[in-house]
Short mmCIF file of C-alpha atoms and ligand atoms in Angstrom, two decimals:
data_model
loop_
_atom_site.label_atom_id
_atom_site.label_comp_id
_atom_site.label_asym_id
_atom_site.label_seq_id
_atom_site.Cartn_x
_atom_site.Cartn_y
_atom_site.Cartn_z
CA MET R 1 4.82 10.31 2.18
CA LYS R 2 8.15 10.59 0.48
CA GLN R 3 6.70 10.77 -3.02
CA ARG R 4 4.32 13.52 -2.07
CA GLU R 5 7.14 15.54 -0.61
CA GLY R 6 9.08 15.17 -3.82
CA PHE R 7 6.20 16.42 -5.88
CA SER R 8 5.54 19.44 -3.76
CA SER R 9 9.18 20.48 -3.76
CA GLY R 10 9.37 19.98 -7.50
CA LEU R 11 6.41 22.27 -8.01
CA ALA R 12 7.85 24.91 -5.69
CA VAL R 13 11.20 24.79 -7.45
CA PHE R 14 9.47 25.26 -10.79
CA LEU R 15 7.26 28.13 -9.64
CA VAL R 16 9.96 30.03 -7.81
CA THR R 17 12.28 29.79 -10.79
CA LEU R 18 9.49 30.79 -13.14
CA SER R 19 8.66 33.76 -10.90
CA SER R 20 12.15 35.09 -11.60
CA ALA R 21 11.92 34.54 -15.34
CA VAL R 22 8.43 35.92 -15.86
CA GLY R 23 8.27 39.65 -15.43
CA LEU R 24 8.39 42.90 -17.33
CA GLY R 25 10.56 41.10 -19.85
CA ASN R 26 7.54 39.21 -21.16
CA ILE R 27 4.90 41.89 -21.21
CA TRP R 28 6.99 45.01 -21.68
CA LEU R 29 10.40 44.28 -23.22
CA PHE R 30 9.55 41.33 -25.49
CA PRO R 31 6.69 43.10 -27.29
CA TYR R 32 8.53 46.39 -27.64
CA LEU R 33 11.76 44.83 -28.88
CA THR R 34 9.80 42.67 -31.30
CA GLY R 35 8.07 45.82 -32.48
CA SER R 36 11.19 47.86 -32.98
CA ASN R 37 13.15 44.99 -34.57
CA GLY R 38 10.67 44.14 -37.28
CA GLY R 39 8.48 41.35 -35.83
CA ALA R 40 8.50 37.66 -36.77
CA ALA R 41 12.14 37.34 -37.88
CA PHE R 42 13.24 38.75 -34.54
CA ILE R 43 11.07 36.21 -32.70
CA LEU R 44 12.62 33.32 -34.66
CA ILE R 45 16.13 34.46 -33.80
CA TYR R 46 15.09 34.88 -30.19
CA LEU R 47 13.78 31.29 -30.11
CA LEU R 48 17.08 30.06 -31.55
CA CYS R 49 18.99 32.00 -28.91
CA ILE R 50 17.06 30.46 -26.04
CA ALA R 51 17.62 26.97 -27.44
CA ILE R 52 21.34 27.23 -28.23
CA VAL R 53 22.44 29.65 -25.54
CA GLY R 54 19.66 30.04 -22.97
CA LEU R 55 19.12 26.40 -22.04
CA PRO R 56 22.84 25.52 -21.78
CA VAL R 57 23.65 28.59 -19.67
CA MET R 58 20.67 27.90 -17.44
CA LEU R 59 21.95 24.37 -16.86
CA CYS R 60 25.39 25.76 -15.98
CA GLU R 61 23.88 28.12 -13.44
CA PHE R 62 21.72 25.36 -11.96
CA PHE R 63 24.87 23.25 -11.68
CA MET R 64 26.84 25.99 -9.92
CA GLY R 65 24.07 26.71 -7.45
CA ARG R 66 22.90 23.28 -6.47
CA ARG R 67 26.33 21.67 -6.48
CA THR R 68 27.72 24.17 -3.98
CA LYS R 69 24.58 25.43 -2.20
CA LYS R 70 26.20 28.86 -2.09
CA ASN R 71 25.83 32.39 -3.48
CA VAL R 72 27.50 33.09 -6.85
CA MET R 73 30.81 34.17 -5.40
CA GLY R 74 30.86 31.28 -2.95
CA ALA R 75 29.96 28.92 -5.80
CA VAL R 76 32.82 29.93 -8.12
CA THR R 77 35.39 29.92 -5.34
CA THR R 78 34.22 26.50 -4.14
CA LEU R 79 34.30 24.98 -7.61
CA SER R 80 37.69 26.35 -8.63
CA ASP R 81 40.68 27.95 -7.00
CA LYS R 82 41.41 30.06 -10.08
CA LYS R 83 41.03 33.67 -8.94
CA ALA R 84 40.07 34.79 -12.45
CA PHE R 85 36.65 33.19 -12.09
CA LYS R 86 35.79 35.52 -9.28
CA SER R 87 35.05 37.88 -12.15
CA ILE R 88 31.86 35.86 -12.75
CA GLY R 89 30.74 36.82 -9.26
CA TYR R 90 31.75 40.47 -9.50
CA LEU R 91 30.34 40.95 -12.98
CA GLY R 92 27.13 39.25 -11.86
CA MET R 93 26.69 41.59 -8.96
CA ILE R 94 27.38 44.70 -11.03
CA SER R 95 24.87 43.57 -13.66
CA THR R 96 22.31 42.76 -10.99
CA ALA R 97 22.54 46.24 -9.57
CA MET R 98 22.37 47.94 -12.97
CA ILE R 99 19.35 45.92 -14.05
CA ALA R 100 17.59 46.63 -10.78
CA PHE R 101 18.24 50.37 -11.23
CA PHE R 102 16.12 50.64 -14.38
CA TYR R 103 13.80 47.69 -13.70
CA ALA R 104 12.58 49.29 -10.46
CA VAL R 105 11.69 52.42 -12.44
CA VAL R 106 9.51 50.51 -14.91
CA SER R 107 8.04 48.49 -12.08
CA GLY R 108 7.15 51.82 -10.46
CA TRP R 109 5.32 52.86 -13.64
CA VAL R 110 3.33 49.63 -13.46
CA TYR R 111 2.43 50.26 -9.81
CA SER R 112 1.28 53.75 -10.68
CA TYR R 113 -0.90 52.31 -13.48
CA VAL R 114 -2.61 50.10 -10.90
CA PHE R 115 -3.47 53.23 -9.01
CA LYS R 116 -4.52 55.15 -12.13
CA SER R 117 -6.73 52.22 -13.19
CA ILE R 118 -8.42 52.18 -9.80
CA LYS R 119 -9.09 55.90 -10.16
CA GLY R 120 -10.75 55.16 -13.50
CA ILE R 121 -8.48 57.39 -15.58
CA PHE R 122 -8.56 55.03 -18.57
CA LYS R 123 -12.32 54.92 -19.00
CA ASP R 124 -13.13 55.74 -22.66
CA VAL R 125 -9.53 56.82 -23.21
CA THR R 126 -8.34 57.72 -26.73
CA THR R 127 -5.06 56.95 -28.52
CA GLU R 128 -3.88 60.52 -27.84
CA GLY R 129 -5.08 60.21 -24.26
CA VAL R 130 -2.98 57.15 -23.39
CA LYS R 131 0.12 58.77 -24.86
CA GLU R 132 -0.46 61.93 -22.88
CA ILE R 133 -1.00 60.00 -19.62
CA PHE R 134 2.21 58.00 -20.13
CA THR R 135 4.38 60.98 -20.98
CA SER R 136 3.09 63.16 -18.20
CA HIS R 137 3.68 60.39 -15.67
CA THR R 138 7.16 59.31 -16.76
CA THR R 139 8.54 62.81 -17.24
CA ALA R 140 7.33 64.08 -13.86
CA ILE R 141 9.91 64.42 -11.08
CA PHE R 142 8.38 63.07 -7.89
CA PRO R 143 5.66 60.52 -8.75
CA PRO R 144 7.99 58.03 -10.53
CA ALA R 145 10.51 58.23 -7.68
CA MET R 146 7.77 57.81 -5.12
CA TRP R 147 6.50 54.68 -6.86
CA VAL R 148 10.04 53.27 -6.97
CA PHE R 149 10.04 53.74 -3.22
CA VAL R 150 6.77 51.81 -2.87
CA VAL R 151 8.11 48.98 -5.06
CA LEU R 152 11.26 48.68 -2.98
CA VAL R 153 9.37 48.71 0.30
CA VAL R 154 7.29 45.75 -0.92
CA VAL R 155 10.45 44.02 -2.13
CA SER R 156 12.19 44.59 1.22
CA VAL R 157 9.28 43.29 3.27
CA ILE R 158 9.09 40.05 1.29
CA LEU R 159 12.87 39.61 1.27
CA ILE R 160 13.22 40.22 5.00
CA SER R 161 10.39 37.89 5.94
CA GLY R 162 12.16 35.09 4.05
CA VAL R 163 11.74 34.60 0.36
CA LYS R 164 10.75 31.00 0.02
CA LYS R 165 7.34 30.77 1.64
CA GLY R 166 6.19 34.21 0.55
CA ILE R 167 7.15 33.79 -3.08
CA GLU R 168 5.94 30.22 -3.33
CA LYS R 169 2.48 31.09 -2.04
CA VAL R 170 2.10 34.32 -3.97
CA THR R 171 3.32 32.70 -7.18
CA LYS R 172 0.87 29.81 -7.01
CA VAL R 173 -2.04 32.23 -6.94
CA LEU R 174 -0.72 34.91 -9.24
CA MET R 175 0.76 33.01 -12.16
CA PRO R 176 -2.62 31.51 -13.13
CA ILE R 177 -4.36 34.88 -12.74
CA LEU R 178 -1.76 36.57 -14.92
CA LEU R 179 -2.25 33.86 -17.53
CA ILE R 180 -6.05 34.14 -17.50
CA LEU R 181 -5.88 37.91 -17.87
CA LEU R 182 -3.41 37.64 -20.72
CA VAL R 183 -5.72 35.18 -22.46
CA ILE R 184 -8.66 37.59 -22.06
CA CYS R 185 -6.55 40.42 -23.49
CA THR R 186 -5.45 38.21 -26.35
CA ILE R 187 -8.97 37.18 -27.28
CA LYS R 188 -10.20 40.76 -27.21
CA SER R 189 -7.19 41.95 -29.15
CA LEU R 190 -7.57 39.24 -31.81
CA THR R 191 -11.18 40.20 -32.43
CA LEU R 192 -10.48 43.90 -32.95
CA PRO R 193 -10.98 45.27 -36.47
CA GLY R 194 -7.68 45.06 -38.37
CA ALA R 195 -6.16 42.49 -35.99
CA LYS R 196 -4.86 40.48 -38.94
CA GLU R 197 -2.07 42.92 -39.61
CA GLY R 198 -0.80 42.42 -36.08
CA ILE R 199 -0.81 38.65 -36.42
CA GLU R 200 1.12 38.87 -39.67
CA PHE R 201 3.60 41.19 -38.05
CA LEU R 202 4.20 38.56 -35.34
CA PHE R 203 4.32 35.43 -37.46
CA LYS R 204 5.39 36.33 -41.01
CA PRO R 205 9.15 36.69 -40.94
CA ASP R 206 10.84 39.26 -43.13
CA PHE R 207 14.53 38.40 -43.03
CA SER R 208 15.54 41.51 -44.91
CA LYS R 209 15.22 43.33 -41.61
CA VAL R 210 17.75 41.10 -39.84
CA ASN R 211 21.16 42.59 -39.17
CA MET R 212 23.77 42.23 -36.47
CA ALA R 213 22.02 44.71 -34.21
CA VAL R 214 18.83 42.64 -34.37
CA ILE R 215 20.75 39.47 -33.47
CA VAL R 216 22.53 41.13 -30.55
CA SER R 217 19.22 42.44 -29.33
CA ALA R 218 17.56 38.98 -29.51
CA LEU R 219 20.51 37.41 -27.71
CA GLY R 220 20.43 40.06 -24.99
CA LEU R 221 16.71 39.53 -24.58
CA SER R 222 17.16 35.77 -24.17
CA PHE R 223 19.53 36.36 -21.25
CA PHE R 224 17.37 39.03 -19.72
CA LYS R 225 14.19 37.02 -20.13
CA LEU R 226 15.55 33.90 -18.49
CA SER R 227 17.39 35.85 -15.77
CA LEU R 228 20.73 34.45 -16.95
CA GLY R 229 24.33 35.59 -17.00
CA MET R 230 24.54 37.16 -13.57
CA GLY R 231 23.89 34.42 -11.06
CA THR R 232 20.18 34.76 -10.32
CA MET R 233 19.47 31.24 -11.45
CA ALA R 234 22.57 29.95 -9.68
CA THR R 235 21.41 31.62 -6.47
CA TYR R 236 17.90 30.17 -6.74
CA ALA R 237 19.30 26.73 -7.62
CA SER R 238 21.30 26.85 -4.41
CA TYR R 239 17.93 26.58 -2.63
CA TYR R 240 16.79 23.57 -4.70
CA THR R 241 16.42 20.19 -3.06
CA LYS R 242 18.69 17.32 -3.96
CA ASP R 243 15.88 15.53 -5.81
CA SER R 244 14.79 18.37 -8.10
CA ASN R 245 15.25 17.49 -11.73
CA LEU R 246 17.51 20.26 -13.07
CA TYR R 247 17.16 19.41 -16.73
CA GLY R 248 13.39 18.97 -16.65
CA ASN R 249 12.99 22.11 -14.61
CA ALA R 250 15.04 24.18 -17.06
CA ALA R 251 12.95 22.93 -19.97
CA LYS R 252 9.66 23.60 -18.20
CA VAL R 253 10.68 27.10 -17.11
CA ILE R 254 11.91 28.04 -20.58
CA ILE R 255 8.82 26.72 -22.35
CA SER R 256 6.40 28.36 -19.91
CA ASP R 257 8.23 31.65 -20.01
CA THR R 258 8.24 31.68 -23.81
CA LEU R 259 4.53 30.93 -23.95
CA VAL R 260 3.83 33.90 -21.68
CA SER R 261 5.90 36.15 -23.97
CA LEU R 262 4.11 34.94 -27.10
CA LEU R 263 0.76 35.43 -25.44
CA ALA R 264 1.76 38.98 -24.52
CA GLY R 265 2.74 39.56 -28.15
CA LEU R 266 -0.63 38.24 -29.32
CA ALA R 267 -2.40 40.51 -26.86
CA ILE R 268 -0.48 43.61 -27.84
CA PHE R 269 0.20 43.64 -31.60
CA PRO R 270 -3.28 43.21 -33.03
CA ALA R 271 -4.30 46.12 -30.78
CA VAL R 272 -1.31 48.18 -31.89
CA PHE R 273 -2.35 47.94 -35.52
CA SER R 274 -6.04 48.24 -34.81
CA PHE R 275 -5.62 51.46 -32.84
CA GLY R 276 -3.07 52.89 -35.26
CA LEU R 277 -0.20 52.94 -32.77
CA ASP R 278 3.42 52.67 -33.84
CA PRO R 279 4.79 49.14 -33.19
CA SER R 280 8.27 50.58 -32.78
CA SER R 281 7.29 53.19 -30.24
CA GLY R 282 9.51 51.55 -27.61
CA PRO R 283 9.10 51.43 -23.82
CA SER R 284 5.68 53.09 -23.87
CA LEU R 285 4.05 50.31 -25.95
CA LEU R 286 2.60 48.29 -23.04
CA PHE R 287 1.34 51.39 -21.27
CA GLU R 288 -0.53 52.60 -24.36
CA THR R 289 -2.03 49.40 -25.75
CA ILE R 290 -3.30 47.71 -22.58
CA PRO R 291 -5.45 50.67 -21.42
CA LEU R 292 -6.87 51.00 -24.95
CA ILE R 293 -7.79 47.31 -25.12
CA PHE R 294 -9.49 47.31 -21.74
CA SER R 295 -11.36 50.52 -22.47
CA LYS R 296 -13.17 48.56 -25.20
CA ILE R 297 -14.16 45.56 -23.06
CA PRO R 298 -17.26 45.28 -20.89
CA GLY R 299 -15.98 45.13 -17.33
CA GLY R 300 -12.67 46.45 -18.61
CA SER R 301 -12.33 48.98 -15.82
CA VAL R 302 -12.07 46.12 -13.31
CA LEU R 303 -9.96 43.83 -15.48
CA ILE R 304 -7.36 46.52 -16.14
CA VAL R 305 -6.80 46.91 -12.38
CA ALA R 306 -6.30 43.15 -12.14
CA PHE R 307 -3.96 43.19 -15.14
CA PHE R 308 -1.63 45.87 -13.81
CA LEU R 309 -1.82 44.38 -10.34
CA THR R 310 -0.57 41.00 -11.56
CA ALA R 311 2.03 42.73 -13.74
CA ALA R 312 3.13 44.62 -10.62
CA PHE R 313 3.48 41.38 -8.68
CA ALA R 314 5.34 39.67 -11.53
CA SER R 315 7.81 42.54 -11.70
CA THR R 316 8.17 42.57 -7.91
CA MET R 317 9.10 38.89 -7.88
CA ALA R 318 11.63 39.43 -10.64
CA ILE R 319 13.24 42.23 -8.61
CA ILE R 320 13.29 39.96 -5.58
CA SER R 321 15.24 37.38 -7.57
CA MET R 322 17.81 40.04 -8.53
CA MET R 323 18.16 41.34 -4.96
CA GLU R 324 18.52 37.81 -3.60
CA VAL R 325 21.82 37.49 -5.50
CA LEU R 326 23.21 40.41 -3.49
CA VAL R 327 21.52 39.46 -0.23
CA ALA R 328 22.95 35.93 -0.45
CA TYR R 329 26.40 37.37 -1.15
CA PHE R 330 26.42 39.85 1.75
CA THR R 331 24.93 37.43 4.27
CA GLU R 332 27.14 34.47 3.37
CA GLU R 333 30.41 36.01 2.29
CA LYS R 334 30.38 39.14 4.46
CA ASN R 335 28.46 37.70 7.41
CA MET R 336 25.98 40.53 7.32
CA ASP R 337 22.63 40.22 9.04
CA ARG R 338 19.86 39.52 6.48
CA THR R 339 17.70 42.48 7.46
CA LYS R 340 20.67 44.84 7.36
CA ALA R 341 21.75 43.52 3.97
CA VAL R 342 18.26 43.96 2.53
CA ILE R 343 17.92 47.52 3.82
CA MET R 344 21.36 48.52 2.59
CA ILE R 345 20.80 47.07 -0.89
CA THR R 346 17.30 48.44 -1.39
CA SER R 347 18.30 51.89 -0.08
CA ILE R 348 21.10 52.18 -2.61
CA THR R 349 18.79 50.88 -5.31
CA PHE R 350 16.21 53.48 -4.34
CA ILE R 351 18.64 56.39 -4.62
CA VAL R 352 20.05 55.37 -7.99
CA SER R 353 16.66 54.33 -9.41
CA ALA R 354 15.06 57.61 -8.36
CA ILE R 355 17.76 59.48 -10.27
CA THR R 356 17.45 57.03 -13.18
CA SER R 357 13.70 57.69 -13.37
CA MET R 358 14.45 61.31 -14.26
CA THR R 359 16.73 60.36 -17.15
CA VAL R 360 14.09 58.84 -19.43
CA SER R 361 13.38 60.62 -22.68
CA GLY R 362 11.63 63.87 -21.85
CA GLY R 363 12.66 63.72 -18.20
CA VAL R 364 14.39 66.57 -16.34
CA LEU R 365 17.77 64.83 -16.49
CA ASN R 366 17.42 63.42 -19.99
CA GLN R 367 20.80 64.83 -21.03
CA TYR R 368 22.28 61.95 -18.95
CA PRO R 369 20.55 58.91 -20.45
CA LEU R 370 21.18 56.54 -17.54
CA PHE R 371 17.95 54.61 -18.07
CA ASP R 372 18.90 53.61 -21.63
CA LEU R 373 22.51 53.10 -20.66
CA PHE R 374 21.74 50.56 -17.89
CA ASP R 375 19.32 48.75 -20.18
CA LYS R 376 21.67 48.59 -23.19
CA ILE R 377 24.91 47.91 -21.36
CA THR R 378 23.50 45.00 -19.36
CA SER R 379 21.54 43.34 -22.15
CA SER R 380 24.05 43.71 -24.94
CA ILE R 381 27.33 43.38 -23.03
CA PHE R 382 27.27 42.34 -19.38
CA LEU R 383 24.77 39.46 -19.49
CA PRO R 384 26.19 37.79 -22.64
CA LEU R 385 29.70 38.29 -21.24
CA GLY R 386 28.63 36.73 -17.95
CA GLY R 387 27.07 33.86 -19.89
CA LEU R 388 30.29 33.39 -21.87
CA LEU R 389 32.40 33.23 -18.71
CA ILE R 390 29.96 30.81 -17.09
CA ALA R 391 29.95 28.52 -20.15
CA ILE R 392 33.77 28.53 -20.33
CA PHE R 393 33.97 27.91 -16.61
CA ILE R 394 31.67 24.88 -16.66
CA GLY R 395 32.73 23.55 -20.09
CA TRP R 396 36.49 23.77 -19.57
CA PHE R 397 37.13 23.81 -15.84
CA ILE R 398 34.52 21.41 -14.48
CA ASN R 399 34.72 17.66 -15.04
CA LYS R 400 32.14 16.25 -17.37
CA LYS R 401 31.60 13.50 -14.81
CA ASP R 402 30.66 16.00 -12.12
CA PHE R 403 28.30 17.80 -14.48
CA LEU R 404 26.54 14.58 -15.50
CA ASP R 405 26.41 13.47 -11.87
CA GLU R 406 24.63 16.66 -10.81
CA MET R 407 22.25 16.65 -13.78
CA SER R 408 21.22 13.06 -13.04
CA ASN R 409 20.97 13.56 -9.25
CA GLY R 410 23.84 11.17 -8.64
CA GLY R 411 22.70 8.68 -11.27
CA THR R 412 19.04 8.41 -10.24
CA LEU R 413 17.74 10.17 -13.35
CA ASN R 414 18.33 8.63 -16.70
CA ASN R 415 19.47 11.65 -18.74
CA THR R 416 23.10 10.98 -19.56
CA LEU R 417 22.59 11.45 -23.29
CA ALA R 418 20.72 14.74 -23.08
CA ALA R 419 23.05 16.10 -20.39
CA GLY R 420 26.08 14.91 -22.38
CA ILE R 421 24.90 16.73 -25.49
CA SER R 422 24.27 19.85 -23.41
CA TYR R 423 27.77 19.62 -21.98
CA ALA R 424 29.24 19.50 -25.49
CA ILE R 425 27.16 22.51 -26.51
CA ILE R 426 28.28 24.36 -23.38
CA LYS R 427 31.90 23.54 -24.14
CA PHE R 428 32.01 24.42 -27.83
CA VAL R 429 28.90 25.91 -29.37
CA THR R 430 27.76 28.42 -26.75
CA PRO R 431 31.15 30.10 -26.21
CA ILE R 432 31.97 30.34 -29.92
CA LEU R 433 28.57 31.79 -30.75
CA LEU R 434 28.79 34.26 -27.91
CA ILE R 435 32.28 35.33 -28.91
CA ILE R 436 31.22 35.90 -32.52
CA VAL R 437 28.17 37.90 -31.57
CA PHE R 438 30.13 39.77 -28.95
CA LEU R 439 33.01 40.73 -31.25
CA SER R 440 30.69 41.91 -33.96
CA SER R 441 28.57 43.88 -31.52
CA ILE R 442 31.61 45.90 -30.54
CA GLY R 443 32.58 46.22 -34.17
CA VAL R 444 35.69 44.00 -34.25
CA ILE R 445 34.37 41.63 -36.94
N1 LIG P 501 13.63 37.74 -16.24
C1 LIG P 501 13.00 38.89 -15.70
C2 LIG P 501 12.02 39.45 -16.71
O1 LIG P 501 11.89 38.98 -17.78
C3 LIG P 501 13.98 39.95 -15.28
C4 LIG P 501 15.05 39.45 -14.41
C5 LIG P 501 14.91 38.94 -13.14
C6 LIG P 501 16.42 39.39 -14.72
N2 LIG P 501 16.12 38.56 -12.68
C7 LIG P 501 17.07 38.82 -13.62
C8 LIG P 501 17.14 39.74 -15.85
C9 LIG P 501 18.42 38.60 -13.66
C10 LIG P 501 18.51 39.53 -15.89
C11 LIG P 501 19.14 38.96 -14.83
O2 LIG P 501 11.35 40.40 -16.45
#
């Protein structure tokens, strides 16, 4: 009985955490950043970032959450009485809100593509056609805002009815479907004429294209991808059971998430080259390539609905993991009722996101580039800064003994060596690397 329970909770912990990590980052941001940063060399740097910075910071967040069983702010104040570390909590909540403001907009685009696919708009579509459809949707005034509203209503309903059961169940069904659809896309994409160029673009590194901006971008992506630097993982870890294996879970989540990103890259780039699209076209990349691929597949008009539907769910679950940071804070620290907290947070998000949706390039408010600002500021400054503070906090203000104790579930897991090495990396390597990248990104060195 006991063993079975352990297994089921382990699986739930893994899936819920993965449902935060997997999202638009894999199928939208990863391919488009890879495209605009030159391909394979960018991917290699990204992989390095997740190994040297991503894994250690994830362990720190898991530690904070499960050790205290509290929201981010509650966690830092429980672990230390130094007021300065409250900044981790405040910064986390500001980043959460800013990410949600532009993420909800893109999620709204995805929802609208579900609807457009059902209507059959992409049947026999051309390269010019997909561009036209994307631009006319994203630069309109009301439809993007209306879809943001729909997204946030779905998010609110799931959040109010209690995250755990809903997400767990939905994730178990949807993650495999998303994977199967990505594999179908990949196979089709790889067999298109001229696919080879896309594969080379993904796997043949050209280091002449690497500069500081590329490194900062890869680092930012590694935080964004793994939902790190702002307390999402700490918040989710506060719901873990005492017997979940933190180290193993971090490794599994990171590996699975990376595989999904690579699969998305393999689905998208061969098609980009085959259809003569521009790999560095930016945020529109996903919305142009996927309809083109499916328009060439038998049964594609059904599969494309399924694809955007699963992408919509993946993005919804990622938003839920952001909102939960704020919901946990307001319910625990401010004693707010859960329903009230959810409605307040999603209402504010709706207002700002609706305005943000009009600030994309070509939009009516594009002289105020809020969309790009929220994206850039969070990925290149706030998340790495949050990660730096978290690493310093755990590495220098938490006892190694306590860290090892939590990683090994009070000595029941035999991982002292691995956890010890991670602790040393958290203490020295991660902060120094982050400081160097950070200083050079703001032009100091
Ligand atoms: N990781 C998600 C993605 O790749 C996005 C996300 C969810 C996120 N929660 C986060 C990013 C917290 C930064 C911080 O789509």
